[in-house]
C-alpha angles and dihedrals in degrees: 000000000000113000085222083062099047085046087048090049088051096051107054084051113054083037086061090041116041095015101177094351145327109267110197095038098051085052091045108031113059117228085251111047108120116198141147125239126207118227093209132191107221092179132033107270140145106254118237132175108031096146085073087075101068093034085064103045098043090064099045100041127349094208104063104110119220131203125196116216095173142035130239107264090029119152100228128198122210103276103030116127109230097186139340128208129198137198140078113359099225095061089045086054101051087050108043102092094038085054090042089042088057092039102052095045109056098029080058092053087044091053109049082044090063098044085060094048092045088058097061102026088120090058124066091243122123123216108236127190126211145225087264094111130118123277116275090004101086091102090062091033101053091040082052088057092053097046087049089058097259128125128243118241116204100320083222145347084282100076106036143039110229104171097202129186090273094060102047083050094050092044109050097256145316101292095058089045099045094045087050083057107049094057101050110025112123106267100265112024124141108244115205128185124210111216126178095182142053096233098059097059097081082050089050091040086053096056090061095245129177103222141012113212106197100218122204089335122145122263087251093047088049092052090050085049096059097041081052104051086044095200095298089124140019108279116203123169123212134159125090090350107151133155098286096059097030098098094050099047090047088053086060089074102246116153101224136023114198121195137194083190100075092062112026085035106040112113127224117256131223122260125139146194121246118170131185124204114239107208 
């Protein structure tokens, strides 16, 4: 990802956090205390987000030095030290949330992406995001997703055509809304058709799509779907797919699962801060 992103990211949160300073720790850390503080894994996770670090500690004080233990997209064990920095206390200190808050979040949404990769790497499907994601945060969440192994679906409405429910409503149809789109459509683009039956897939094949999304269809429907489309298009499955029914809906031989879940769903994971003193 871009460093003005990671800065960005920085910004806005140590402009939330220490705001015009950091009050208990400017009465109860002197200017010159030195010290080093541990970045730490208390649960087994895959890290995510490391560049933060630096992002955070390069506006509040330069000379604080920073040392990477782990790699983004590392599987980590408790215990395990993911980065140190050292310098004045009083700069580790104001940091340190905005840096655990980053941290936390999007090795949370890497790790339950792996997890979910890891359950089908023995099937061609790949594992999509969404556009699910808070508001102003895509660009993280959607980083998290790729370093946890996942794919990115379209970043916005701007680089791909999805037709969805709502426009074939608005419009009169699918055949209205599939034949406006043909002939204006960018050279190139990726179109994409939303179905939620059976019934309405010869009507999409017909219209020369690029890809089908199976949206909120059984596990068996889905299946007849596939056997169905034969190949001729991308197949990709979405709608209330989790961990439990993953596995079943990937052995249907859709080419794509896309889940909501990875990213509004995704926990926080443990890691913690732990300094020493150095005298």
């Amino acid at each position: 990802m871009l460093i003005q992103a990671w800065h960005k990211l920085a910004q806005q949160g140590l402009e939330e956090d220490v705001g015009h300073g950091d009050i208990t720790t400017e009465l109860t850390i002197p200017k010159d205390l030195q010290g080093t503080m541990n970045f730490t894994a208390r649960q087994e996770l895959v890290i995510c987000g490391l560049p933060i670090i630096q992002a955070v500690y390069d506006q509040l004080n330069p000379a604080v030095s920073i040392c990477l233990y782990r790699q983004e997209g590392e599987k980590c064990q408790p215990q395990d030290v993911v980065a140190s920095v050292k310098g004045p206390v009083q700069s580790l200190l104001m940091g340190e949330r905005v840096v655990l808050n980053v941290l936390t979040w999007l090795s949370g949404i890497a790790t339950i992406t792996r997890a979910m990769v890891d359950k089908i790497s023995d099937l061609p499907v790949k594992i999509l995001d969404t556009r699910k994601t808070r508001p102003g945060q895509r660009i993280y969440e959607k980083y998290a997703v790729k370093v946890g192994g996942g794919h990115n679906h379209r970043f916005g409405l701007y680089d791909a055509i999805l037709v969805k429910d709502n426009h074939v409503a608005a419009k009169g149809g699918m055949v209205n809304a599939l034949h406006d789109i043909r002939r204006h459509a960018p050279h190139g683009m990726f179109i994409e058709v939303e179905v939620d039956r059976l019934e309405q897939i010869p009507e999409v094949l017909a219209a020369q799509v690029d890809g089908i999304l199976l949206d909120n269809m059984s596990v068996e429907e889905v299946r007849q779907a596939v056997l169905y489309i034969n190949h001729r298009v991308f197949v990709e499955a979405s709608g209330g797919i989790n961990p439990a029914n993953l596995r079943e809906m990937a052995e249907t031989g859709v080419d794509a699962i896309s889940l909501g879940y990875i990213t509004h769903s995704a926990p926080y994971v443990d890691i913690g801060a732990d300094w020493e003193v150095t005298e």
